[in-house]
Amino acid sequence: MTAELKTMKREDVLRSGPYPMLIGGKEVPSISGKTFATFDPSNGRKLADVYEAGPEDVERAVAAAHGAFHGPWRGVLPRDRSRMLLELARLLESRVEALSWLECYDAGKPIAASRAWLAGAPSTLEYYAGILLGLAGETLEVSDRTLLDFTMREPLGVCGLIVPWNFPLSIALLKMAPALAAGNCVVVKPSEVTPLSTVELGSLIAEAGFPPGVVNIVNGPGDPVGMALVRDPRVAKVSFTGGTATGKTIFREAAATVKRLTLELGGKSASLVFADANLDKAVGVAYTDMVRNSGQVCGACTRLLLEESIADAFLEALEAKLRALRIGLPGDPATEMGPLVSPTQLARVGDYLRIGGDEGARVQSYSDLRARPELAEGCYMAPTLIHDATNAMRVAREEIFGPVLTVMRFKGEDEAVRIANDSRYGLAACAFTGDASRAMRLARALSAGTVCINTGVRSSVDAPFGGFRESGVGKERGREALLDDTQVKNVRFGLN
Ligand code: NAD
C-alpha cells in the first residue's frame, strides 16, 4: 500500500493565490487585503501567503457564528449534526494524502509520520458523531415532591478555538468535533506558523452540509487575532492549546467576560524506569519521545528518570539508537526526524542547551549536522541528552519542546515519585516496571492528568487528555470534551 504512494510536490498541494479565511460559509480575503507568509522549515523558503485577519474580519467571523447559532443551526437535530460530522470525516479521508504533504511542507513533518497522524484524523469526527447521540440531561429525584426536576445539556454558543503549530489539523479537529457535536458554532484560529491544512479543511465544510457561519476560520498572529476572540463577549468559550505563558494571559483576559475555558498547556512529564522493567521497551519509548515530531509534543516525557543500577546500560542502548536516527528532508519517506517548526523554535531550544551547560549539566548531541550540507538552510537540530541534571535546574523545570531529554538518576520508588511530582506541570507521567503492585502504587502516586504504565504517553480521541496544575484546565478528547462544550440547565416544573 505505502509503496504505491507517490511524492506530491509543493506545487501539487499548494494553492496559487493567498490562502483565504472562511467566514459565513465563504472563502474570503481579509478586508484590508493584508497577507503574511508561511515558511518551509526544511529550507527556510517562503511557502505561501495567507490573508491576515484584522479586527473587522474577526468581528465578521464572530457575527457569522453568532448569527448561525441563533439562526439555522439551532434547529438542526442531533442526528443531522452527526451526519454532517460523518460526511466531513468522509471528505477528509479522501484528502488525507494531500493534507499530509501540506503539513510535511508547512510544519516540517516527515511524510511517513505525517501520513500516520492524519490517517487517524477522520476518526476524531466519527467518534463525536457517535457519542453526541447519547448526549442527554437527567431526571432528578429532588426532595420537594411538588416538583418534577430535570436537567438539559445545552450548547454554549460561539466557541473560539485557538490552535498551536505542533499538530495543526489534528488539534483543530480535536477542538472542532466536540464543539460542533454539542451544537456550538466555532471560530477557529490556526497557528500563524502552520495555517494551511486548516484552511483546506475549511473548504470541505459547506460540502459536508454545515450551514454558513457554523464554522469560521480566521488567520493571523495570536495577539491581536486570537486575543480578539478571547475578549469578545459573544464568544462563550475559548479552547486553547499552546504555551503556558500564553495560557495564563488568556486566563486573565477571559475573566473580564467570565468565559468558559479549556486550556491545554505545556508539560515537563517524567518517565520513571525501574531496574525490573522491560528495558528494550522503555528505551524505545524514550527514543520516540525525543524524535517524534522533533520532540515538539506536549505529552512527551522529557524528564527521563533512571534507577541508578540500570542507568548506564539504559543510556548506552538509547545513545546507540540516537546515533542511528535518520534525520533528513521531510519529503523523504525514509526520514525519521525532520526540522523544528521555525527559526524561533530552533533558537529557543538552542538557548536551553546553553542554559543546561551553564547550570552544570553535560549536554551531549548524537548527530553531526555540520556534515549534512543539504540540511544547512533548515531548522534542524541533533537529538540531545542533558546528562547529570538535577530537578532544580531550569532544563528540568521548563518546557524545551525539541529533540531533547533531561536525564536524572534515582534510588528507589519514593525518590522517583518525589522527583516526578516536583513540577509546576502535571500533564502526563510514564513508569516502566515489571512489578504489578508497584505499577498500581505508581498509578495512584503520580500526579498527572495521564499516567501510562509500561507504555509511552499517547492520547487517543476516546480517552480524556488534559493536565494538572499549570498544564491546563479541562480535558480535550473523550466524552469529557463533549460535556465541557455544553452547559447544564436545571428545569424545575411545578406539579400542583
Ligand atoms: P503559543 O502559545 O504562543 O501559540 C499557540 C496559539 O495561540 C497560536 O495560534 C497563537 O497564535 C495563539 N496565541 C499566541 N498568543 C496569543 C494571545 N495573546 N492571545 C490569543 N492567542 C494567542 O505557542 P507557540 O508560540 O506556538 O509556541 C510557544 C511554546 O508553547 C512552545 O515553545 C511550546 O513550549 C509551547 N507549545 C505547547 C504546545 C502544547 O501542545 N502544549 C503546543 C505548541 C506550543
XYZ file of C-alpha atoms and ligand atoms in Angstrom:
540
model
C 0.000 0.000 0.000
C 2.633 2.514 1.143
C 4.844 1.598 -1.814
C 2.169 2.913 -4.198
C 2.101 6.353 -2.611
C 3.840 8.960 -4.712
C 5.652 12.124 -3.793
C 3.446 15.182 -4.052
C 5.476 18.263 -4.806
C 4.862 21.640 -3.242
C 3.074 22.881 -6.368
C 0.802 19.800 -6.272
C -0.636 20.701 -2.875
C -0.294 24.483 -2.612
C -2.864 26.994 -3.806
C -1.684 29.600 -6.276
C -3.058 32.698 -4.535
C -3.117 33.724 -0.879
C -4.918 31.350 1.498
C -8.328 32.786 2.449
C -10.322 32.890 5.639
C -13.670 31.121 5.997
C -16.404 33.489 7.134
C -20.151 32.954 6.877
C -19.677 29.915 4.639
C -17.445 31.681 2.090
C -13.709 31.712 1.477
C -12.808 35.397 1.661
C -9.749 37.657 1.688
C -9.147 39.957 4.632
C -10.928 43.306 4.367
C -7.588 45.147 4.432
C -6.076 42.792 1.827
C -3.086 42.322 4.143
C -1.250 38.999 3.977
C 1.508 37.210 5.867
C 3.808 34.436 4.694
C 4.369 30.900 5.937
C 7.734 29.224 5.501
C 9.032 25.739 4.842
C 11.185 24.964 7.891
C 13.262 22.421 5.957
C 14.803 25.122 3.757
C 13.681 28.485 5.127
C 11.913 29.410 1.897
C 8.544 31.087 1.655
C 5.755 28.596 1.079
C 2.539 30.594 0.766
C 0.785 33.849 1.519
C -2.174 33.886 3.863
C -4.749 36.633 4.330
C -4.272 38.187 7.748
C -7.400 38.990 9.730
C -7.843 42.459 11.154
C -10.275 43.350 13.939
C -13.029 43.873 11.362
C -12.534 40.341 9.996
C -12.706 38.772 13.472
C -15.824 40.842 14.064
C -17.389 39.433 10.880
C -16.431 35.873 11.814
C -17.865 36.103 15.333
C -21.011 37.789 13.995
C -21.414 34.974 11.447
C -21.012 32.317 14.130
C -23.338 34.144 16.493
C -25.943 34.576 13.734
C -25.755 30.901 12.776
C -26.051 29.792 16.388
C -29.185 31.853 16.929
C -30.453 31.039 13.428
C -30.348 27.900 11.277
C -28.010 25.818 13.484
C -30.358 25.909 16.481
C -32.978 23.778 14.782
C -30.618 21.129 13.442
C -31.354 17.769 15.037
C -28.573 15.818 16.789
C -28.992 13.110 14.161
C -28.291 15.637 11.398
C -25.279 17.123 13.234
C -23.971 13.599 13.477
C -24.457 13.021 9.748
C -22.607 16.247 8.897
C -19.667 15.238 11.063
C -19.581 11.828 9.369
C -19.736 13.432 5.948
C -16.866 15.743 6.878
C -14.906 12.679 8.042
C -15.524 11.019 4.669
C -14.436 14.117 2.729
C -11.383 14.486 4.922
C -10.438 10.854 4.391
C -10.279 11.418 0.660
C -7.848 14.353 1.213
C -5.560 12.773 3.806
C -2.695 12.160 1.404
C -2.621 15.752 0.095
C -3.043 17.179 3.597
C -0.195 15.002 4.869
C 2.074 16.556 2.251
C 0.808 20.032 3.070
C 1.753 19.581 6.742
C 5.013 17.979 5.649
C 5.920 21.258 3.911
C 4.242 23.738 6.264
C 5.316 22.150 9.580
C 8.383 20.134 8.525
C 6.815 16.786 9.439
C 8.450 13.692 7.938
C 5.983 12.422 5.359
C 5.737 8.912 6.817
C 4.799 10.320 10.227
C 2.544 12.999 8.752
C 0.574 10.304 6.913
C 0.287 8.191 10.038
C -1.006 11.098 12.139
C -3.535 12.352 9.631
C -4.799 8.862 8.792
C -6.378 8.959 12.247
C -7.890 12.447 11.839
C -11.288 11.381 10.407
C -11.862 9.164 13.449
C -11.992 12.288 15.632
C -15.075 13.388 13.727
C -16.537 9.876 13.716
C -16.118 9.468 17.463
C -18.020 12.664 18.284
C -20.610 11.955 15.567
C -21.337 8.778 17.516
C -21.299 9.931 21.114
C -23.290 13.116 20.532
C -26.330 10.873 20.049
C -26.100 9.882 23.702
C -25.957 13.457 24.975
C -28.798 13.887 27.447
C -29.842 15.510 30.662
C -31.269 13.585 33.610
C -34.339 13.483 35.776
C -33.613 14.289 39.419
C -35.383 12.910 42.481
C -35.435 16.215 44.399
C -36.775 16.387 47.947
C -39.756 18.574 47.032
C -42.400 16.166 45.724
C -44.429 19.010 44.205
C -41.674 19.437 41.590
C -40.581 17.487 38.578
C -36.922 18.397 38.205
C -34.715 17.674 35.240
C -31.546 18.887 33.609
C -30.846 19.717 29.987
C -27.442 19.834 28.344
C -27.313 22.832 26.063
C -24.614 24.145 23.752
C -22.664 27.183 24.918
C -22.935 29.340 21.785
C -19.838 30.525 19.928
C -16.560 28.766 20.758
C -13.207 30.346 19.883
C -10.678 27.612 19.091
C -7.012 28.661 19.238
C -4.683 26.050 17.784
C -0.882 25.593 18.020
C 1.583 24.583 15.324
C 2.722 21.168 16.516
C -0.257 19.102 15.213
C -2.165 21.743 13.242
C -5.055 19.851 11.683
C -5.324 17.134 14.343
C -5.670 19.644 17.170
C -8.066 21.841 15.173
C -10.276 18.753 14.724
C -10.000 17.755 18.381
C -11.466 21.147 19.255
C -13.988 21.468 16.419
C -15.535 17.996 16.588
C -16.834 18.087 20.189
C -17.818 21.765 19.932
C -19.930 21.126 16.814
C -21.227 17.811 18.161
C -22.546 19.654 21.214
C -24.351 22.126 18.964
C -21.995 25.107 19.145
C -20.697 27.306 16.332
C -16.965 27.879 16.080
C -14.342 30.395 15.042
C -11.028 28.623 14.548
C -7.713 30.486 14.795
C -4.914 28.230 13.493
C -1.320 28.980 14.398
C 0.128 31.635 12.118
C 3.122 29.313 11.701
C 1.111 26.408 10.202
C -2.311 27.598 8.951
C -2.541 25.865 5.558
C -4.088 22.480 6.364
C -6.835 24.067 8.466
C -7.770 26.384 5.589
C -8.092 23.289 3.392
C -10.333 21.655 5.990
C -12.468 24.791 5.815
C -13.007 24.235 2.100
C -14.868 20.974 2.930
C -17.270 22.417 5.494
C -20.039 23.536 3.140
C -19.894 20.277 1.152
C -20.356 18.348 4.399
C -23.660 20.179 4.867
C -22.868 22.643 7.652
C -24.922 25.855 7.263
C -22.953 29.072 6.600
C -21.423 30.574 9.744
C -21.313 27.370 11.798
C -17.575 27.030 11.124
C -15.391 30.088 10.549
C -11.612 30.315 10.245
C -9.508 33.436 10.797
C -5.754 33.626 10.349
C -3.081 35.797 11.867
C -0.983 36.306 14.973
C -2.159 35.337 18.446
C -2.368 38.923 19.519
C -4.475 40.614 18.121
C -6.412 37.876 16.235
C -6.681 35.184 18.930
C -6.946 37.810 21.632
C -9.924 39.414 19.855
C -11.766 36.094 20.247
C -10.819 35.922 23.913
C -12.156 39.434 24.550
C -15.356 39.220 22.508
C -18.362 38.929 24.845
C -20.269 36.924 22.201
C -17.665 34.156 22.423
C -18.896 31.881 25.210
C -15.868 29.638 25.401
C -12.223 29.602 24.367
C -10.380 26.353 23.862
C -6.652 26.973 23.611
C -3.629 24.723 23.140
C -0.169 26.219 23.358
C 2.400 27.575 25.752
C 1.674 28.034 29.456
C 2.640 31.733 29.374
C 0.071 32.391 26.628
C -2.463 30.272 28.504
C -2.076 32.459 31.580
C -2.622 35.622 29.520
C -5.776 34.107 28.039
C -6.955 33.026 31.503
C -6.604 36.605 32.775
C -8.264 38.206 29.747
C -11.132 35.706 29.726
C -12.001 36.711 33.284
C -13.465 40.001 32.030
C -16.325 38.128 30.356
C -16.246 35.040 32.646
C -15.663 32.744 29.691
C -15.542 29.008 29.802
C -12.021 27.805 29.135
C -10.268 24.647 28.103
C -6.505 25.174 28.341
C -4.084 22.548 27.071
C -0.723 23.924 28.091
C 2.846 22.805 28.455
C 4.368 19.798 30.127
C 7.573 18.511 31.636
C 6.442 14.961 32.109
C 8.600 12.332 33.772
C 9.303 8.789 32.659
C 10.376 6.518 35.533
C 12.386 3.459 34.578
C 12.932 0.849 37.303
C 15.569 -1.865 37.259
C 12.889 -4.560 36.921
C 11.424 -3.035 33.750
C 11.493 -4.320 30.194
C 14.402 -2.069 29.250
C 14.091 -2.504 25.481
C 10.564 -1.194 25.654
C 11.499 1.719 27.914
C 14.439 2.681 25.681
C 12.136 2.605 22.661
C 9.680 4.959 24.353
C 12.398 7.416 25.423
C 13.748 7.409 21.871
C 10.292 8.046 20.405
C 9.638 10.852 22.892
C 12.776 12.564 21.616
C 12.332 12.186 17.890
C 8.549 12.116 17.328
C 7.630 15.444 15.736
C 11.214 16.516 16.598
C 10.241 16.405 20.273
C 7.597 19.116 19.784
C 4.949 17.170 21.662
C 3.336 18.456 24.839
C 2.860 14.979 26.362
C 6.408 13.741 25.676
C 8.216 12.534 28.801
C 11.123 14.936 28.686
C 12.460 14.169 32.160
C 13.985 10.718 31.984
C 14.362 9.260 35.496
C 16.531 6.147 35.607
C 17.071 3.825 38.547
C 20.759 4.064 39.399
C 21.584 0.381 38.834
C 20.407 0.296 35.190
C 21.115 3.905 34.158
C 24.389 3.255 32.310
C 23.081 0.261 30.361
C 19.882 2.137 29.502
C 21.753 5.176 28.215
C 24.125 3.058 26.167
C 21.163 1.483 24.357
C 19.407 4.829 23.877
C 22.552 6.511 22.569
C 23.079 3.724 20.030
C 19.559 4.270 18.692
C 20.035 8.043 18.550
C 23.276 7.697 16.577
C 21.389 5.614 14.002
C 18.494 8.101 13.735
C 17.735 9.112 10.149
C 17.468 12.905 10.158
C 16.542 14.264 6.758
C 14.299 16.175 4.437
C 10.646 15.801 5.445
C 9.603 14.701 1.959
C 11.867 11.635 2.057
C 9.802 8.621 3.204
C 12.876 7.234 4.991
C 13.253 10.322 7.200
C 12.527 9.653 10.862
C 13.147 13.172 12.156
C 12.812 16.436 10.252
C 13.438 20.042 11.258
C 11.909 22.010 14.107
C 8.955 24.116 13.072
C 10.623 27.535 12.833
C 13.833 29.504 13.385
C 12.227 30.900 16.562
C 11.746 27.415 17.975
C 15.264 26.380 16.912
C 16.724 29.387 18.739
C 14.599 28.705 21.810
C 15.734 25.081 22.097
C 19.340 26.124 21.445
C 19.087 28.616 24.322
C 18.046 25.807 26.657
C 21.044 23.700 25.670
C 23.312 26.606 26.621
C 21.363 27.105 29.861
C 21.826 23.413 30.695
C 25.578 23.701 30.168
C 25.733 26.864 32.299
C 23.810 25.089 35.053
C 26.455 22.375 35.192
C 24.755 19.586 33.258
C 26.561 17.671 30.492
C 24.913 18.396 27.153
C 25.574 15.744 24.524
C 24.312 15.650 20.931
C 24.125 12.450 18.889
C 24.306 13.597 15.291
C 26.782 15.807 13.455
C 24.646 18.075 11.310
C 27.696 20.006 10.057
C 28.336 17.018 7.826
C 24.912 17.443 6.178
C 25.050 20.485 3.856
C 21.634 19.638 2.377
C 20.092 20.450 5.770
C 22.057 23.651 6.370
C 19.251 26.069 5.433
C 16.631 24.292 7.551
C 15.707 24.426 11.246
C 17.495 21.174 12.071
C 18.717 20.140 15.466
C 20.546 16.996 16.540
C 18.895 14.820 19.209
C 20.452 15.798 22.504
C 20.574 14.401 26.035
C 21.173 16.637 29.030
C 23.050 14.312 31.393
C 23.779 14.628 35.116
C 20.930 17.071 35.645
C 19.142 17.790 38.892
C 15.464 18.534 39.206
C 16.279 22.057 40.402
C 17.784 23.070 37.058
C 15.785 25.112 34.559
C 16.308 22.360 31.983
C 14.395 20.048 34.333
C 11.677 22.555 35.202
C 10.850 24.356 31.943
C 9.389 23.025 28.722
C 12.041 22.904 25.975
C 9.939 21.491 23.088
C 12.650 19.988 20.931
C 14.501 16.654 20.499
C 15.943 16.882 23.991
C 15.585 14.797 27.168
C 16.863 15.788 30.598
C 18.308 12.738 32.342
C 18.319 12.161 36.109
C 19.017 9.150 38.307
C 17.163 7.921 41.378
C 17.436 5.353 44.145
C 14.133 3.678 44.982
C 10.471 4.314 44.358
C 9.943 7.113 46.877
C 12.672 9.283 45.425
C 11.443 8.644 41.863
C 7.893 9.705 42.733
C 9.108 12.747 44.648
C 11.157 13.987 41.667
C 8.390 13.212 39.163
C 5.758 15.148 41.118
C 8.035 18.092 41.878
C 6.984 20.133 38.856
C 4.652 23.027 38.203
C 3.402 20.950 35.284
C 1.282 17.809 35.528
C 0.368 16.795 32.008
C 1.458 13.153 31.953
C 3.784 10.598 33.509
C 5.094 7.256 32.466
C 6.512 4.361 34.503
C 8.240 1.150 33.489
C 8.354 -1.713 35.972
C 7.839 -5.471 35.985
C 6.256 -5.388 39.439
C 2.452 -5.188 39.215
C 1.981 -3.920 42.766
C 4.483 -1.143 42.231
C 2.774 -0.284 38.950
C -0.527 0.195 40.770
C 1.113 2.216 43.539
C 2.625 4.480 40.884
C -0.685 4.873 39.053
C -2.011 6.291 42.309
C 1.055 8.277 43.375
C 1.998 10.027 40.132
C 0.287 13.391 39.956
C -0.565 13.964 36.301
C -3.602 14.010 34.007
C -2.472 10.895 32.136
C -0.377 8.129 33.719
C 0.985 5.418 31.428
C 2.382 2.190 32.816
C 4.729 0.139 30.632
C 3.746 2.134 27.581
C 4.547 5.585 26.210
C 2.248 8.580 26.576
C -0.157 8.513 23.655
C -3.523 10.121 23.509
C -6.471 8.829 21.548
C -9.724 10.569 20.755
C -11.715 8.232 23.003
C -9.833 8.911 26.267
C -9.660 12.256 28.111
C -6.385 14.158 27.969
C -5.566 17.256 29.978
C -3.128 18.339 32.606
C -2.985 19.019 36.313
C -1.545 22.234 37.802
C -0.054 24.619 35.210
C -0.520 22.095 32.408
C -4.067 23.228 31.980
C -7.748 23.370 32.704
C -10.389 20.921 31.478
C -9.999 17.965 29.161
C -9.665 17.511 25.460
C -10.757 14.212 23.850
C -13.141 11.636 25.228
C -16.652 12.211 26.485
C -15.304 14.893 28.843
C -14.531 17.230 25.924
C -18.115 16.926 24.667
C -19.538 17.648 28.133
C -17.110 20.580 28.563
C -18.661 22.121 25.442
C -22.147 22.096 26.970
C -23.805 23.822 29.890
C -26.309 22.256 32.266
C -29.683 23.878 32.666
C -31.884 22.818 35.556
C -35.643 22.900 34.954
C -37.993 22.752 37.957
C -41.551 22.050 36.951
C -44.332 22.751 39.433
C -46.831 19.867 39.531
C -49.545 21.482 41.646
P 1.714 29.982 21.655
O 1.127 29.631 22.943
O 2.366 31.311 21.513
O 0.633 29.888 20.462
C -0.382 28.914 20.362
C -1.592 29.552 19.685
O -2.046 30.644 20.470
C -1.293 30.145 18.302
O -2.432 30.023 17.482
C -1.048 31.601 18.616
O -1.267 32.458 17.520
C -2.055 31.856 19.710
N -1.713 32.954 20.610
C -0.483 33.408 20.934
N -0.583 34.466 21.768
C -1.902 34.680 21.969
C -2.625 35.632 22.723
N -2.025 36.573 23.440
N -3.975 35.565 22.688
C -4.612 34.620 21.978
N -3.971 33.703 21.234
C -2.628 33.718 21.240
O 2.677 28.879 21.284
P 3.813 28.957 20.222
O 4.447 30.287 20.011
O 3.199 28.341 19.036
O 4.891 28.105 20.991
C 5.468 28.604 22.193
C 5.669 27.490 23.144
O 4.423 26.921 23.507
C 6.430 26.336 22.571
O 7.774 26.522 22.566
C 5.993 25.225 23.461
O 6.725 25.218 24.643
C 4.590 25.565 23.770
N 3.639 24.797 22.968
C 2.924 23.858 23.603
C 2.030 23.114 22.887
C 1.222 22.072 23.536
O 0.633 21.241 22.855
N 1.112 22.072 24.851
C 1.860 23.332 21.533
C 2.606 24.317 20.910
C 3.473 25.064 21.655
